[in-house]
């Protein structure tokens, strides 16, 4: 039996932090690998919030669900403006 009079310590490994841009790229590649139209699937997810628009292949669904949908829109719009208006 363990001694319960002492404080027990444990470490929790932090998951690697990804930028929203990295998550979008990962989701796009995963959808492409599975033969889906990434644009249609990502738009469907952003509009509806239904995670089944995103494949679970390569853990893409769980990754995209870690960020808010408005963050996805913001990142996509930011990149669009950077490419087209600067």
PDB file of C-alpha atoms in Angstrom, residues 15-66:
ATOM      1  CA  UNK A  15       0.234  18.519 -26.309  1.00  0.00           C
ATOM      2  CA  UNK A  16       2.190  20.346 -28.979  1.00  0.00           C
ATOM      3  CA  UNK A  17       0.620  23.694 -29.735  1.00  0.00           C
ATOM      4  CA  UNK A  18      -0.297  24.318 -33.334  1.00  0.00           C
ATOM      5  CA  UNK A  19      -1.003  27.593 -35.043  1.00  0.00           C
ATOM      6  CA  UNK A  20      -4.410  27.925 -36.701  1.00  0.00           C
ATOM      7  CA  UNK A  21      -2.630  28.133 -40.058  1.00  0.00           C
ATOM      8  CA  UNK A  22      -0.933  24.776 -39.404  1.00  0.00           C
ATOM      9  CA  UNK A  23      -4.239  23.161 -38.481  1.00  0.00           C
ATOM     10  CA  UNK A  24      -5.916  24.420 -41.657  1.00  0.00           C
ATOM     11  CA  UNK A  25      -3.043  23.043 -43.732  1.00  0.00           C
ATOM     12  CA  UNK A  26      -3.171  19.686 -41.942  1.00  0.00           C
ATOM     13  CA  UNK A  27      -6.938  19.405 -42.395  1.00  0.00           C
ATOM     14  CA  UNK A  28      -6.660  20.395 -46.067  1.00  0.00           C
ATOM     15  CA  UNK A  29      -4.001  17.743 -46.735  1.00  0.00           C
ATOM     16  CA  UNK A  30      -5.903  15.059 -44.824  1.00  0.00           C
ATOM     17  CA  UNK A  31      -9.113  15.750 -46.734  1.00  0.00           C
ATOM     18  CA  UNK A  32      -7.205  15.679 -50.039  1.00  0.00           C
ATOM     19  CA  UNK A  33      -5.547  12.370 -49.144  1.00  0.00           C
ATOM     20  CA  UNK A  34      -8.957  10.813 -48.544  1.00  0.00           C
ATOM     21  CA  UNK A  35     -10.268  12.098 -51.892  1.00  0.00           C
ATOM     22  CA  UNK A  36     -12.596  14.788 -50.562  1.00  0.00           C
ATOM     23  CA  UNK A  37     -12.918  18.308 -51.934  1.00  0.00           C
ATOM     24  CA  UNK A  38     -11.177  20.197 -49.105  1.00  0.00           C
ATOM     25  CA  UNK A  39     -12.764  23.540 -49.911  1.00  0.00           C
ATOM     26  CA  UNK A  40     -16.308  22.186 -49.786  1.00  0.00           C
ATOM     27  CA  UNK A  41     -15.652  20.194 -46.622  1.00  0.00           C
ATOM     28  CA  UNK A  42     -13.998  23.042 -44.728  1.00  0.00           C
ATOM     29  CA  UNK A  43     -16.740  25.492 -45.733  1.00  0.00           C
ATOM     30  CA  UNK A  44     -19.366  22.959 -44.665  1.00  0.00           C
ATOM     31  CA  UNK A  45     -17.691  22.620 -41.277  1.00  0.00           C
ATOM     32  CA  UNK A  46     -17.345  26.374 -40.763  1.00  0.00           C
ATOM     33  CA  UNK A  47     -20.956  27.068 -41.767  1.00  0.00           C
ATOM     34  CA  UNK A  48     -22.602  24.244 -39.821  1.00  0.00           C
ATOM     35  CA  UNK A  49     -20.216  23.401 -37.005  1.00  0.00           C
ATOM     36  CA  UNK A  50     -20.753  19.719 -37.821  1.00  0.00           C
ATOM     37  CA  UNK A  51     -17.379  18.017 -37.291  1.00  0.00           C
ATOM     38  CA  UNK A  52     -18.291  15.120 -39.583  1.00  0.00           C
ATOM     39  CA  UNK A  53     -17.422  17.381 -42.530  1.00  0.00           C
ATOM     40  CA  UNK A  54     -13.788  16.833 -41.508  1.00  0.00           C
ATOM     41  CA  UNK A  55     -12.206  13.415 -41.861  1.00  0.00           C
ATOM     42  CA  UNK A  56     -10.767  11.717 -38.806  1.00  0.00           C
ATOM     43  CA  UNK A  57      -7.844  10.621 -41.022  1.00  0.00           C
ATOM     44  CA  UNK A  58      -4.522  11.810 -39.539  1.00  0.00           C
ATOM     45  CA  UNK A  59      -6.411  13.131 -36.499  1.00  0.00           C
ATOM     46  CA  UNK A  60      -7.676  16.078 -38.587  1.00  0.00           C
ATOM     47  CA  UNK A  61     -11.118  16.224 -36.969  1.00  0.00           C
ATOM     48  CA  UNK A  62      -9.852  16.425 -33.416  1.00  0.00           C
ATOM     49  CA  UNK A  63      -7.259  19.032 -34.416  1.00  0.00           C
ATOM     50  CA  UNK A  64      -9.762  21.329 -36.124  1.00  0.00           C
ATOM     51  CA  UNK A  65     -12.109  21.085 -33.156  1.00  0.00           C
ATOM     52  CA  UNK A  66      -9.423  22.561 -30.880  1.00  0.00           C
TER      53      UNK A  66
END
